[in-house]
mmCIF file with all atom_site columns, C-alpha atoms in Angstrom:
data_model
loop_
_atom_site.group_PDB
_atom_site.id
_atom_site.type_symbol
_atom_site.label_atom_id
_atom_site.label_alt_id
_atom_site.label_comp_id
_atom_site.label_asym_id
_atom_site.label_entity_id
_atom_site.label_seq_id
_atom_site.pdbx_PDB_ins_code
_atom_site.Cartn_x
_atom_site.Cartn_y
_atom_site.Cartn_z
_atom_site.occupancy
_atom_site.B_iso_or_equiv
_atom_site.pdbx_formal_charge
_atom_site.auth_seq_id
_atom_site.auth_comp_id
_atom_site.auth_asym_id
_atom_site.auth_atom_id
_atom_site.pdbx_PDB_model_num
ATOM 1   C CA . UNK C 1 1   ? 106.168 134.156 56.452 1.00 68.00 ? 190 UNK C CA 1
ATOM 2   C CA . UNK C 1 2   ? 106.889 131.524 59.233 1.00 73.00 ? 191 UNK C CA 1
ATOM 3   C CA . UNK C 1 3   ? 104.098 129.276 57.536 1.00 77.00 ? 192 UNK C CA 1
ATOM 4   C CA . UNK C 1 4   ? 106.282 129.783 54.709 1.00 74.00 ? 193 UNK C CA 1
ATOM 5   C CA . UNK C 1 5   ? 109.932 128.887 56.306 1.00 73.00 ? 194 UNK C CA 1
ATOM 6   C CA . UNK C 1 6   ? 107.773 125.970 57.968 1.00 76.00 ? 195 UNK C CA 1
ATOM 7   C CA . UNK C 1 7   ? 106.822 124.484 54.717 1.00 78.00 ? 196 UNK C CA 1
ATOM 8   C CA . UNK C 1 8   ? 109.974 124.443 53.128 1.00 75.00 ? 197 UNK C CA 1
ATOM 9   C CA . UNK C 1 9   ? 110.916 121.313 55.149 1.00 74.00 ? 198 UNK C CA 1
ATOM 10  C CA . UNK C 1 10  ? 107.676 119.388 54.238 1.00 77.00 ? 199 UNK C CA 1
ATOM 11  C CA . UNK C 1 11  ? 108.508 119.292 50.843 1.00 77.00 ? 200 UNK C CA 1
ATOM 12  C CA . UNK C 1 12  ? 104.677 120.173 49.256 1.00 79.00 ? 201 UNK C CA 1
ATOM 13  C CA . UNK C 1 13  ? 104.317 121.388 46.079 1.00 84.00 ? 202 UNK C CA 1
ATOM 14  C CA . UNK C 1 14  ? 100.810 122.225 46.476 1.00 86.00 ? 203 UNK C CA 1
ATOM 15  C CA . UNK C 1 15  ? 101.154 123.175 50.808 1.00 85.00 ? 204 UNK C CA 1
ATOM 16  C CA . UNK C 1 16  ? 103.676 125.733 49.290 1.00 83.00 ? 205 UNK C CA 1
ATOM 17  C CA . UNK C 1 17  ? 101.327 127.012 46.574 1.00 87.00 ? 206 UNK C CA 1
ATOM 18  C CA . UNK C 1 18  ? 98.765  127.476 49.155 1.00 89.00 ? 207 UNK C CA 1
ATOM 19  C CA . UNK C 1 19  ? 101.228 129.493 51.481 1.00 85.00 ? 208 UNK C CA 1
ATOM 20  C CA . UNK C 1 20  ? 102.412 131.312 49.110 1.00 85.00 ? 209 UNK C CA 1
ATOM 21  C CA . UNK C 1 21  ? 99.428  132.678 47.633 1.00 89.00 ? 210 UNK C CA 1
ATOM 22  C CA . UNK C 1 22  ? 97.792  133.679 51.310 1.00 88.00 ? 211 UNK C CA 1
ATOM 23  C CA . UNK C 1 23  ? 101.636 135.109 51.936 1.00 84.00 ? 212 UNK C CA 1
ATOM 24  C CA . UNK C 1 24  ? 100.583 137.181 48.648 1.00 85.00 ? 213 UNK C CA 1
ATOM 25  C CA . UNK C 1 25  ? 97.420  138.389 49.795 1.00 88.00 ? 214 UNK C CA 1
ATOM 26  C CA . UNK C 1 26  ? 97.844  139.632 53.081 1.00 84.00 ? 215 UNK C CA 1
ATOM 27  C CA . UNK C 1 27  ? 101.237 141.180 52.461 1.00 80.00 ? 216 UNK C CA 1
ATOM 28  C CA . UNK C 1 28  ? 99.972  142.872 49.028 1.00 83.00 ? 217 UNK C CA 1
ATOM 29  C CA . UNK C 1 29  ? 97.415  144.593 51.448 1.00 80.00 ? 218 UNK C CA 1
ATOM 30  C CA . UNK C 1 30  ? 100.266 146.381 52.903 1.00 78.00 ? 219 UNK C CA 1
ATOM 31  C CA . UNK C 1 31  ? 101.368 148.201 49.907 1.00 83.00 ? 220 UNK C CA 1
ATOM 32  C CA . UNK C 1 32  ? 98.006  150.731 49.841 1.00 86.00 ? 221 UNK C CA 1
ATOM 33  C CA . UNK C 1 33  ? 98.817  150.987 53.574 1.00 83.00 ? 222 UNK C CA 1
ATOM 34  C CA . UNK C 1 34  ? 101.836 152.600 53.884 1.00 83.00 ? 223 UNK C CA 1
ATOM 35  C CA . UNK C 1 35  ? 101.904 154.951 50.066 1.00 88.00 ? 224 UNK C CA 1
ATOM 36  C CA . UNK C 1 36  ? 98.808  156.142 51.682 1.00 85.00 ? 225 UNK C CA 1
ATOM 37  C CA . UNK C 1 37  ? 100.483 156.600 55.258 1.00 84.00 ? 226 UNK C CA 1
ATOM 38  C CA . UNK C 1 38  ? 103.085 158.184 52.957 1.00 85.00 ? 227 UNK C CA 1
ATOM 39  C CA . UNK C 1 39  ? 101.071 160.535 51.522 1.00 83.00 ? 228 UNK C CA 1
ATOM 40  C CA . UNK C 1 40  ? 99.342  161.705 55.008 1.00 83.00 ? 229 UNK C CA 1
ATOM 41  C CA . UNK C 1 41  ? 103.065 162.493 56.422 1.00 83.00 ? 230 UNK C CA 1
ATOM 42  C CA . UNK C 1 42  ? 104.709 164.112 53.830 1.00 82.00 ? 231 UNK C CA 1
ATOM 43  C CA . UNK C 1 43  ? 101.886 166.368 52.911 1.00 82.00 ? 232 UNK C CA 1
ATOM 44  C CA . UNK C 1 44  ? 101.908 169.606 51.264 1.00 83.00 ? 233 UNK C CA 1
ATOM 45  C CA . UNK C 1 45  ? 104.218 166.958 48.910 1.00 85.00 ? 234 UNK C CA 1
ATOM 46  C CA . UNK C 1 46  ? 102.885 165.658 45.919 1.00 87.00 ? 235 UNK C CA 1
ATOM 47  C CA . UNK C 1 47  ? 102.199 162.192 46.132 1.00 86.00 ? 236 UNK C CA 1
ATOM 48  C CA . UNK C 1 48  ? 104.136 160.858 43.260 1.00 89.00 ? 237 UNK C CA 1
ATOM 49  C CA . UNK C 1 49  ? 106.984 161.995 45.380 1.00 90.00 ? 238 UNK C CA 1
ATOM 50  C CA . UNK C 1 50  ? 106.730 159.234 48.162 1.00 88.00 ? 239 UNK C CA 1
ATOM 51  C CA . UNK C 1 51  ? 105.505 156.562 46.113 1.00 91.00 ? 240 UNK C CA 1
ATOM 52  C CA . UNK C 1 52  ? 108.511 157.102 43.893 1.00 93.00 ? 241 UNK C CA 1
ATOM 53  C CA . UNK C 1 53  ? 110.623 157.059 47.112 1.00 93.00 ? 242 UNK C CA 1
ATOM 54  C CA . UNK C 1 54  ? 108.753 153.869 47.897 1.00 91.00 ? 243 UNK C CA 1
ATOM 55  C CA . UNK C 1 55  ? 109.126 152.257 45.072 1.00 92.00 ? 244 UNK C CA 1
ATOM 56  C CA . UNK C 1 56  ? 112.537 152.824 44.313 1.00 94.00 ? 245 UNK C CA 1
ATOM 57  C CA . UNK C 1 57  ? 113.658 151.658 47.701 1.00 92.00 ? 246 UNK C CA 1
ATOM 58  C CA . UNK C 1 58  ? 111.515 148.643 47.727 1.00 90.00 ? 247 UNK C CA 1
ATOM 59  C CA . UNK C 1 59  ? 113.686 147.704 44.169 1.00 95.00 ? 248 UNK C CA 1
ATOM 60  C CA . UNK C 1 60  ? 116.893 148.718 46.449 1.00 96.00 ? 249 UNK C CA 1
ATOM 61  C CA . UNK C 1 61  ? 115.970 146.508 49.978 1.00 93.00 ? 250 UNK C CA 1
ATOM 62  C CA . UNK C 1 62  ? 114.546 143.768 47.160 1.00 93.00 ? 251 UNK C CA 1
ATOM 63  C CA . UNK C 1 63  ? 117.956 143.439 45.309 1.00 96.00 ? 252 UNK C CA 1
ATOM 64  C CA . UNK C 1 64  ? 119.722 143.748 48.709 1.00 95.00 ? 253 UNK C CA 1
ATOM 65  C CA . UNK C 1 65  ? 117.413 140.979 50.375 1.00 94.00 ? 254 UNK C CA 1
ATOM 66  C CA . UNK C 1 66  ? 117.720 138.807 47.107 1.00 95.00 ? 255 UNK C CA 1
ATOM 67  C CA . UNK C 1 67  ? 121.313 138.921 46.890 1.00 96.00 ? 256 UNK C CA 1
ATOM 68  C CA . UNK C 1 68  ? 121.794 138.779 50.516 1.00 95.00 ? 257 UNK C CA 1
ATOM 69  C CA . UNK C 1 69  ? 119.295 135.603 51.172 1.00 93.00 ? 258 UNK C CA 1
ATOM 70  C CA . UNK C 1 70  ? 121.198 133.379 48.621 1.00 95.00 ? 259 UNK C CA 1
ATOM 71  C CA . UNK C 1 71  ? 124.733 134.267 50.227 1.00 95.00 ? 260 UNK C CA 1
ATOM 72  C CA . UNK C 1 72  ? 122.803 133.074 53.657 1.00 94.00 ? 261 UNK C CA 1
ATOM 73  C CA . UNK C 1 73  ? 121.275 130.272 51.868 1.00 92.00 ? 262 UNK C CA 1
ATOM 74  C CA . UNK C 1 74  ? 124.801 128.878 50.166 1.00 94.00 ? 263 UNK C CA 1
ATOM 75  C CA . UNK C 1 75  ? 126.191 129.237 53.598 1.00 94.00 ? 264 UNK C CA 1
ATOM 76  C CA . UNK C 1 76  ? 123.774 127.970 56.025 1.00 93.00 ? 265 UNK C CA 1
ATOM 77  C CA . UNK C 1 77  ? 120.416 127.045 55.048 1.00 88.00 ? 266 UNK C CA 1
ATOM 78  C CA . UNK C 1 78  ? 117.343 128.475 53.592 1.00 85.00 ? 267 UNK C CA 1
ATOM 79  C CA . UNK C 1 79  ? 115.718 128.107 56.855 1.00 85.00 ? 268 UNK C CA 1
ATOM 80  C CA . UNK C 1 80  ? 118.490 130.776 58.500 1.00 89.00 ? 269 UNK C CA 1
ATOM 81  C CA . UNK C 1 81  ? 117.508 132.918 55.277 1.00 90.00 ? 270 UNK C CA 1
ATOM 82  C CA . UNK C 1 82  ? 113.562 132.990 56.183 1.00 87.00 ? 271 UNK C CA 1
ATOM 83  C CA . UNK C 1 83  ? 114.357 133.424 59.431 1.00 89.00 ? 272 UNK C CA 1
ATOM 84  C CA . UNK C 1 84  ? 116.175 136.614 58.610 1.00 92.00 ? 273 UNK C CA 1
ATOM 85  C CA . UNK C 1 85  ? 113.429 137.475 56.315 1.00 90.00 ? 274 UNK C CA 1
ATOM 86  C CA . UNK C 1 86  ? 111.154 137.409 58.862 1.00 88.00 ? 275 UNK C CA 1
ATOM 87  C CA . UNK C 1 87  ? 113.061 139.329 61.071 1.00 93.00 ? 276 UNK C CA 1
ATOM 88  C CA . UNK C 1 88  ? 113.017 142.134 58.569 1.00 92.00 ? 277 UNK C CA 1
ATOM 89  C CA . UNK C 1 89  ? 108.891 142.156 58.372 1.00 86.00 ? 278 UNK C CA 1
ATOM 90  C CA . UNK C 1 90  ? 108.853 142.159 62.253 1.00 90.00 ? 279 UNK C CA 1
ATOM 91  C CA . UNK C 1 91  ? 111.022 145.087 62.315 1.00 93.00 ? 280 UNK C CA 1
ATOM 92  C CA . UNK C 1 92  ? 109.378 146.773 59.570 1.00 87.00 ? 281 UNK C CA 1
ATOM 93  C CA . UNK C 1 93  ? 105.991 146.140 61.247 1.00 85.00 ? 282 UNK C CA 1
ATOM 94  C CA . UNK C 1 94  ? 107.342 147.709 64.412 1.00 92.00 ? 283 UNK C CA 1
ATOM 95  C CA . UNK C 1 95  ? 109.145 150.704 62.956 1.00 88.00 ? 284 UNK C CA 1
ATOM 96  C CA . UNK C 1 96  ? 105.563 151.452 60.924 1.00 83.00 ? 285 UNK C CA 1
ATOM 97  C CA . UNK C 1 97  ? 103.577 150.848 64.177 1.00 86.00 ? 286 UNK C CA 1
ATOM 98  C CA . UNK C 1 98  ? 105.942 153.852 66.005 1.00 88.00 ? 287 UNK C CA 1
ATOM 99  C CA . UNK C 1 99  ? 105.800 156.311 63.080 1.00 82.00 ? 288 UNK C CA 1
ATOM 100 C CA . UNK C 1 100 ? 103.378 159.380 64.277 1.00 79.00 ? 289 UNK C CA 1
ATOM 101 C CA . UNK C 1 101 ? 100.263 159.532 62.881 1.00 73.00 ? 290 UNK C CA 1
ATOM 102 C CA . UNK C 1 102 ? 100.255 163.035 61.634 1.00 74.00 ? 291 UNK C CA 1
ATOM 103 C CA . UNK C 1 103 ? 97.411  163.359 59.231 1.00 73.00 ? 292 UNK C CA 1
ATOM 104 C CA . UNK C 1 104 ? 98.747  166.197 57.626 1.00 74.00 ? 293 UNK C CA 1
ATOM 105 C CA . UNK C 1 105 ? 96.297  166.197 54.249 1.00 73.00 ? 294 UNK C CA 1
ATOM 106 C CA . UNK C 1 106 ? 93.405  165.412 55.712 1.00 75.00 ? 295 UNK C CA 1
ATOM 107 C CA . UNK C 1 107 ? 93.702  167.696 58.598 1.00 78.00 ? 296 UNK C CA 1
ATOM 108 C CA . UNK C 1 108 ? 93.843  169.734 55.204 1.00 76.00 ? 297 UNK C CA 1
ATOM 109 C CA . UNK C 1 109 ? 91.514  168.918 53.567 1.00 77.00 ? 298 UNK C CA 1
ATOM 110 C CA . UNK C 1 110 ? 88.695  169.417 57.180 1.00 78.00 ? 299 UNK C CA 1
ATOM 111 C CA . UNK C 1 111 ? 90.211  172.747 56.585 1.00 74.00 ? 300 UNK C CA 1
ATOM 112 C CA . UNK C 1 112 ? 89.272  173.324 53.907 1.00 76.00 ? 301 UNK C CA 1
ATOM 113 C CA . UNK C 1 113 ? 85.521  171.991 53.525 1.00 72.00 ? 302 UNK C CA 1
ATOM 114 C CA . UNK C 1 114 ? 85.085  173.632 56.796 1.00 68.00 ? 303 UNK C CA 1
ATOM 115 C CA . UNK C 1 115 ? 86.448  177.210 55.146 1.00 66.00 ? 304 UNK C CA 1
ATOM 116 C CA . UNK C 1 116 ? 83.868  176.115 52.164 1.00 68.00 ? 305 UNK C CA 1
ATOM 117 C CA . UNK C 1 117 ? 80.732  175.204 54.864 1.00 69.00 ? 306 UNK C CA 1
ATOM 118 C CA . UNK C 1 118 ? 81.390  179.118 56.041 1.00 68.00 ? 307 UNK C CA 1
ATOM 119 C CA . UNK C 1 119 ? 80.828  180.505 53.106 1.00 72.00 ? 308 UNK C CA 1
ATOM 120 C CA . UNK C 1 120 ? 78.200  178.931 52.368 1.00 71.00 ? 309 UNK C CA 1
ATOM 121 C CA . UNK C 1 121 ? 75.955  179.965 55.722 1.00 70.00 ? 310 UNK C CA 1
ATOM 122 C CA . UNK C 1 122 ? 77.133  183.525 55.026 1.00 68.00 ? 311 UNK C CA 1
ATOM 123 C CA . UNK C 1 123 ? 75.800  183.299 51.912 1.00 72.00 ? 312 UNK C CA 1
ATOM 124 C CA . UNK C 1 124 ? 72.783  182.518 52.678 1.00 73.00 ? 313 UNK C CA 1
ATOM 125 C CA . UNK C 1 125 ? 72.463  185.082 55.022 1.00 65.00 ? 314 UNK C CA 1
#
């Protein structure tokens, strides 16, 4: 995102195209990250339940960031508006780097192929 901000001021079509698209990759990566880290957490929950939560309030923070970054940008500058937009990833980064890591399903899940290995041996015996 600050490759992006930086580019703004050169003025490339095709340096922005290029930004843009490698923004697009890496951040798209994110999205299987956290409905998956959403599905560990709020486990015995089905999870269509968090990815609807996720989804609707990436439409909410997306139509608050939208309408927010052009009020910044008709006021200051677009640079002040990536800036902010940057801040927000940081902090998002940050707040998913000190959620805890409780593996709920797949602690789960051990469970139960280890109740299922049991079984097994004692019915072989």
């Amino acid at each position: 995102m600050i490759a992006f901000t930086v580019t703004l001021h050169f003025k490339s079509v095709w340096c922005m195209f290029l930004v843009s698209a490698i923004l697009g990759f890496f951040m798209t990566g994110y999205l299987p990250l956290g409905f998956e880290l959403a599905a560990e957490i709020s486990y015995p929950q089905p999870e269509g339940t968090s990815a609807g939560l996720l989804n609707a309030s990436a439409q909410i923070f997306g139509v608050i960031f939208t309408f927010g970054g052009s009020a910044i940008i008709d006021s200051y500058n677009s640079l002040s508006a990536n800036l902010g937009f940057v801040g927000a990833l940081v902090l998002g980064s940050v707040l998913t780097v000190l959620i805890k890591a409780d593996l709920r399903r797949q602690s789960a899940e051990k469970n139960t192929n280890n109740a299922n290995n049991e079984t097994k041996q004692l019915n072989q015996i």
